[in-house]
Each structure stands twice: as C-alpha cells, then as structure tokens.
Coordinates of C-alpha atoms in Angstrom, one line a residue:
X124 CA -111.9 177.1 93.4
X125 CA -108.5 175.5 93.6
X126 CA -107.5 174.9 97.2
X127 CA -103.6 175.0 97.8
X128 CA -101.4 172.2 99.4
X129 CA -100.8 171.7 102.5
X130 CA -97.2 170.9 103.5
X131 CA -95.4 169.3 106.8
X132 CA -91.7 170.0 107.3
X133 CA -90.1 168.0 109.5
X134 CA -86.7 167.5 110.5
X135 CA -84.3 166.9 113.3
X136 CA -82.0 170.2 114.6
X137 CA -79.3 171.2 112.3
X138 CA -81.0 169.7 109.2
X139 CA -81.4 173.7 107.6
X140 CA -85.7 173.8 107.7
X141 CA -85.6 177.5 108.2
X142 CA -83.0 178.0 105.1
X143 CA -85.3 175.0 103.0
X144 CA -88.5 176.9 104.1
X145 CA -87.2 180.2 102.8
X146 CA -85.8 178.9 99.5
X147 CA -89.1 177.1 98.8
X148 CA -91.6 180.3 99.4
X149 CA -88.9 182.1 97.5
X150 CA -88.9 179.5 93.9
X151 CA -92.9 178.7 95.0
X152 CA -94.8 181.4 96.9
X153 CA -95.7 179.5 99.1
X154 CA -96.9 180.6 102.4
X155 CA -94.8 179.4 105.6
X156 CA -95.7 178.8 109.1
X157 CA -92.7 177.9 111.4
X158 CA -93.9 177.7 114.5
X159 CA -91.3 178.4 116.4
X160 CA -90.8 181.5 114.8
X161 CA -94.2 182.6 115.5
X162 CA -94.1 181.8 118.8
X163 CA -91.1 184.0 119.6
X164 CA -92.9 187.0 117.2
X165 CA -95.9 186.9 119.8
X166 CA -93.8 186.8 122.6
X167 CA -91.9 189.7 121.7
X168 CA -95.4 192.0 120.7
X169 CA -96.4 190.8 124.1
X170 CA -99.9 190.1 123.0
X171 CA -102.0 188.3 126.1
X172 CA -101.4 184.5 124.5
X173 CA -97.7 185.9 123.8
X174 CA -97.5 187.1 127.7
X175 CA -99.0 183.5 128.2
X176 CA -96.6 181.2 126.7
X177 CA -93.6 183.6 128.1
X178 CA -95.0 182.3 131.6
X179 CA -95.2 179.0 130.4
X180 CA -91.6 178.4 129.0
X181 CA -90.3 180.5 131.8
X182 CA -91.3 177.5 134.0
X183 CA -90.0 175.3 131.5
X184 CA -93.6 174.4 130.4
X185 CA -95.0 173.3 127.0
X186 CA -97.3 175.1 124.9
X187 CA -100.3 173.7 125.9
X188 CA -101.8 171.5 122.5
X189 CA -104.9 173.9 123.1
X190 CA -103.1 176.8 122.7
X191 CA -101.2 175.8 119.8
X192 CA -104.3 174.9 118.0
X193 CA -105.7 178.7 118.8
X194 CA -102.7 180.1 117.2
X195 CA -102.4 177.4 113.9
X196 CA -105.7 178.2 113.5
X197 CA -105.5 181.7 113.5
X198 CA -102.5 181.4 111.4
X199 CA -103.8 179.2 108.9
X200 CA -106.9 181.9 108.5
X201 CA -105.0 184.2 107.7
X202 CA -103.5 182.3 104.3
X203 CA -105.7 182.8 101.1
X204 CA -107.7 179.6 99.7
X205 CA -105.5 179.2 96.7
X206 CA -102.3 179.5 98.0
X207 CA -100.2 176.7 99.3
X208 CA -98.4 176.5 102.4
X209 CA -95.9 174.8 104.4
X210 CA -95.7 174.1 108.2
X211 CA -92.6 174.2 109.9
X212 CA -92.8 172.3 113.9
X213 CA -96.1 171.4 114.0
X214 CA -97.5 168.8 114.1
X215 CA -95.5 167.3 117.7
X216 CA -98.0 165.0 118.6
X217 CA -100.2 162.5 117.4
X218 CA -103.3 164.7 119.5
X219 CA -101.9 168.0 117.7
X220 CA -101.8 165.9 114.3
X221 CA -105.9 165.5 114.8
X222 CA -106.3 168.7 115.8
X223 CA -104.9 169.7 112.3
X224 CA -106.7 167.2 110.5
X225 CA -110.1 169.0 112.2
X226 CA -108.7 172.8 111.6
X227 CA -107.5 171.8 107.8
X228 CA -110.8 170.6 107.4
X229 CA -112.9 173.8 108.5
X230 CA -111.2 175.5 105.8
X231 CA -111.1 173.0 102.8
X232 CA -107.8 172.2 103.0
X233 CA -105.7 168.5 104.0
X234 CA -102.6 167.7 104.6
X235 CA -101.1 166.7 100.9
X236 CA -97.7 165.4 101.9
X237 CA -95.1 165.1 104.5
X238 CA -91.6 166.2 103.9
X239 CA -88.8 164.6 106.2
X240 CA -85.0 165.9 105.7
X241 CA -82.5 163.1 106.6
X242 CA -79.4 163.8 108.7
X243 CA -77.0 161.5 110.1
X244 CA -76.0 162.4 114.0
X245 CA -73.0 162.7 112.6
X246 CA -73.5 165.3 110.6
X247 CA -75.5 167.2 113.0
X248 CA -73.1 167.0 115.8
X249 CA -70.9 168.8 113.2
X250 CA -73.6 171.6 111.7
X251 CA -74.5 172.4 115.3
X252 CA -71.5 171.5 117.4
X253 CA -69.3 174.3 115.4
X254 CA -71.7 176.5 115.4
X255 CA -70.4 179.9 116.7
X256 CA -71.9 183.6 117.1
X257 CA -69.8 186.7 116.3
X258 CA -70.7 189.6 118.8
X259 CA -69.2 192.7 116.8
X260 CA -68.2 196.0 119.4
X261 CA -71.6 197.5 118.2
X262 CA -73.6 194.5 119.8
X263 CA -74.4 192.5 116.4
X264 CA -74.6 189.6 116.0
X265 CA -73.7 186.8 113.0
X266 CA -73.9 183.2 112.8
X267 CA -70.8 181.2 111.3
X268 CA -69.4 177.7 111.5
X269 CA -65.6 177.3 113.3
X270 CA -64.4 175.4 109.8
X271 CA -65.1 179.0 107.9
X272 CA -61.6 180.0 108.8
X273 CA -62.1 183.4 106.7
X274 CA -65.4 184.1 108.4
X275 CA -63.9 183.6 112.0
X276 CA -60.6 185.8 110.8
X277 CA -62.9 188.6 109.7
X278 CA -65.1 188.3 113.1
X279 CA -61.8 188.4 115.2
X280 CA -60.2 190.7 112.8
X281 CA -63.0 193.3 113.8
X282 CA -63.0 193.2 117.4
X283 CA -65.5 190.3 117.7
X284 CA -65.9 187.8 120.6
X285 CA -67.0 184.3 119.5
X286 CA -69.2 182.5 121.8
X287 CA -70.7 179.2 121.5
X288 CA -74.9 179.0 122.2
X289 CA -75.8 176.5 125.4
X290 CA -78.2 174.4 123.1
X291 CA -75.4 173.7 120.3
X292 CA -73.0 172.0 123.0
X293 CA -72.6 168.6 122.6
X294 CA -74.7 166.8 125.3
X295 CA -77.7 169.4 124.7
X296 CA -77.7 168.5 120.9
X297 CA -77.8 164.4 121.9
X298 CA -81.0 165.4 124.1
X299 CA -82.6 167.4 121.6
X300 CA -82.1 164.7 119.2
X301 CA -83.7 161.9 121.6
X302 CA -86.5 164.3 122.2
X303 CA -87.2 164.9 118.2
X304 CA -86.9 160.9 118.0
X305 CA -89.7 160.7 120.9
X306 CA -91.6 163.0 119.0
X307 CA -91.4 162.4 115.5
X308 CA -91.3 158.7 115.4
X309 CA -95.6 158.5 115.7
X310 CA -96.0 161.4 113.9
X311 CA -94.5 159.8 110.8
X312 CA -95.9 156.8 111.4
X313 CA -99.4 158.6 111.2
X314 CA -98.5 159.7 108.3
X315 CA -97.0 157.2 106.8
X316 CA -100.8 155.4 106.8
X317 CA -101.2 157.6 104.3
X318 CA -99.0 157.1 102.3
X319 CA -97.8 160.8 102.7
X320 CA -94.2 160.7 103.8
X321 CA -91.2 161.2 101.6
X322 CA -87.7 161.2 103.0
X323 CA -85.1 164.0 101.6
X324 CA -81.2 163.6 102.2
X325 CA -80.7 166.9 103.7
X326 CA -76.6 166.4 103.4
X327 CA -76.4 168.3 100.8
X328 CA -76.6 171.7 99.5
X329 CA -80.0 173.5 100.2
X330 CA -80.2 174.5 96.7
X331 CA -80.2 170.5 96.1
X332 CA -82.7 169.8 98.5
X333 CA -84.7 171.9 97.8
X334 CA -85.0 170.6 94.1
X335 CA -85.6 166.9 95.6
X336 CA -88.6 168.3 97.5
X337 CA -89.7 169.9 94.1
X338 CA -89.4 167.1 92.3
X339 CA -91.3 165.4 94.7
X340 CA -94.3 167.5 94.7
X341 CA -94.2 167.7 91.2
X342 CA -94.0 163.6 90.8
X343 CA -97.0 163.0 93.2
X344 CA -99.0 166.6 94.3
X345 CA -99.0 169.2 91.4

C-alpha cells in the first residue's frame, strides 16, 4: 500500500501559511492540519481537552507538549493511509519534533520534507502592520490591508469601523518574530540533518508559491 507524504509548513507571522495550506489541498488533496486552527475548533465545541487548554491560555500557559501530542495523534488517525498531508504549527520544539517522529511511525508514515516560506521583517512589518478589520453595522467582520484604498472606501462607505488587532501592532509583531526565531531556529536545524528543508520566497504571489513548493515535491518527493 502506498503511504502518503508527510509535510511540515513552517513560517514566520505574515508569510500567508493558512492561504498556501488552502491552495495546496485545493490543486493536491491533500489533508491539512493547522494547529492552531484546531486548537481554537476544540475550544469552541468545548470538549474536556478544549475546556483544558481554554484554562491554560487563559493563564497565558502553553499547551502542554503532552497534550499536543494527544491531539496530533488523534488528528493524524483520523487521515487515510494513502493520502498526504501537511502540518501547519507543529512541530515547536525539538521534544515535540520526537514525539512526531514516534506518532508518524505508529502509523507508517515519516516526515518527507520540510517546507520553510522566507519573509523579510520588512515585509512582514508591512503584511501585518496594515492589517485592518472592517466591523460592518450587522457585526461582520472582513480582513483588508490599509494600502487597498477601494476596500477601505467600500468598508467606510457602508457604515464600517476599522480597527487594528493588538497582535498586528508594531512592537507585538517584533516579539512574535523573536519568539518564531527562538523556536524555529532548532527545529530546522533538526531537520536540516536530514537533508529535509527547502526554503520558499514567500514575497510573492501565493499562486507563485505555491508552484515553487510543487515543484519542489515533485523534484525530490513524488
């Protein structure tokens, strides 16, 4: 039986791995598991290990690496043999990047290659930094950037307020960065051992990207 790949995602805030992830299970079929995503879905079902980690990020506590390998696991269980998947957040941690090593193995599979998407600070300072959300009169809300003049006419145009989110202001979005540094620097350099890791220029359109990371997986994985 062919086993599917198993891909890592990773990227620093502002370098568009939800939009990638999307466009790749779209063109692929993929199977996707973005953590943080998941996370907030348990939360809001307010299953018990949802109710957990509400009380845990409440007192501005980490999920627990234990916990997070209960839920990849389950996750990953619940994607057929054959199909491939991609995993958006996770691994953190050199400990959670054994622990997936261990749960990939119970069920055939390996990590197959590591995807990184390249962004200057620069750059992300300006994705992030102009940043806005509409709040129309009937409580919805949309995403847009301050330089889409036309988006922010139409917004104000229709009785909208625009309102900047606390973790896209400036100094939040240098800490988040110096955290993801922290993070991600070992990670990779597990990896890397490997010979796993292939860097993507994320400056570009996502159409563009994701063709790079086809390419890729096509050169080396397919």
């Amino acid at each position: 039986m062919t086993v599917g790949k198993t891909i890592l995602l990773i990227g620093p805030p502002g370098a568009g791995k939800t939009t990638i992830a999307n466009l790749l299970t779209q063109e692929t079929g993929m199977a996707v598991i973005a953590t943080g995503q998941r996370l907030r879905t348990e939360i809001r079902a307010q299953s018990p290990i949802g109710r957990q980690i509400a009380a845990l990020l409440e007192q501005g506590q980490l999920v627990p690496d234990a916990v997070m390998a209960e839920l990849m696991r389950a996750w990953l269980q619940t994607i057929p043999p054959s199909q491939s998947c991609l995993l958006d957040g996770y691994p953190r941690s050199i400990a959670q990047a054994q622990m997936l090593d261990t749960m990939l193995a119970e069920l055939r599979r390996q990590v197959n290659v590591v995807i990184v998407l390249d962004l200057s600070e620069t750059a992300i300072m300006h994705r992030l930094g102009g940043r806005r959300v509409c709040r129309s009169p009937d409580g919805r809300d949309v995403t847009l950037h301050i330089d889409d003049t036309e988006q922010v006419a139409q917004c104000l145009a229709k009785g909208g307020v625009l309102s900047q989110r606390d973790d896209d202001r400036p100094e939040v979005i240098r800490a988040r960065l110096r955290l993801y540094e922290q993070e991600t620097t070992p990670v990779l350099d597990f990896y890397r051992h490997r010979g796993l890791v292939h860097h993507i220029n994320a400056d570009q359109s996502p159409e563009m990207v994701v063709a790079a990371i086809n390419r890729v997986l096509q050169d080396h994985y397919i």
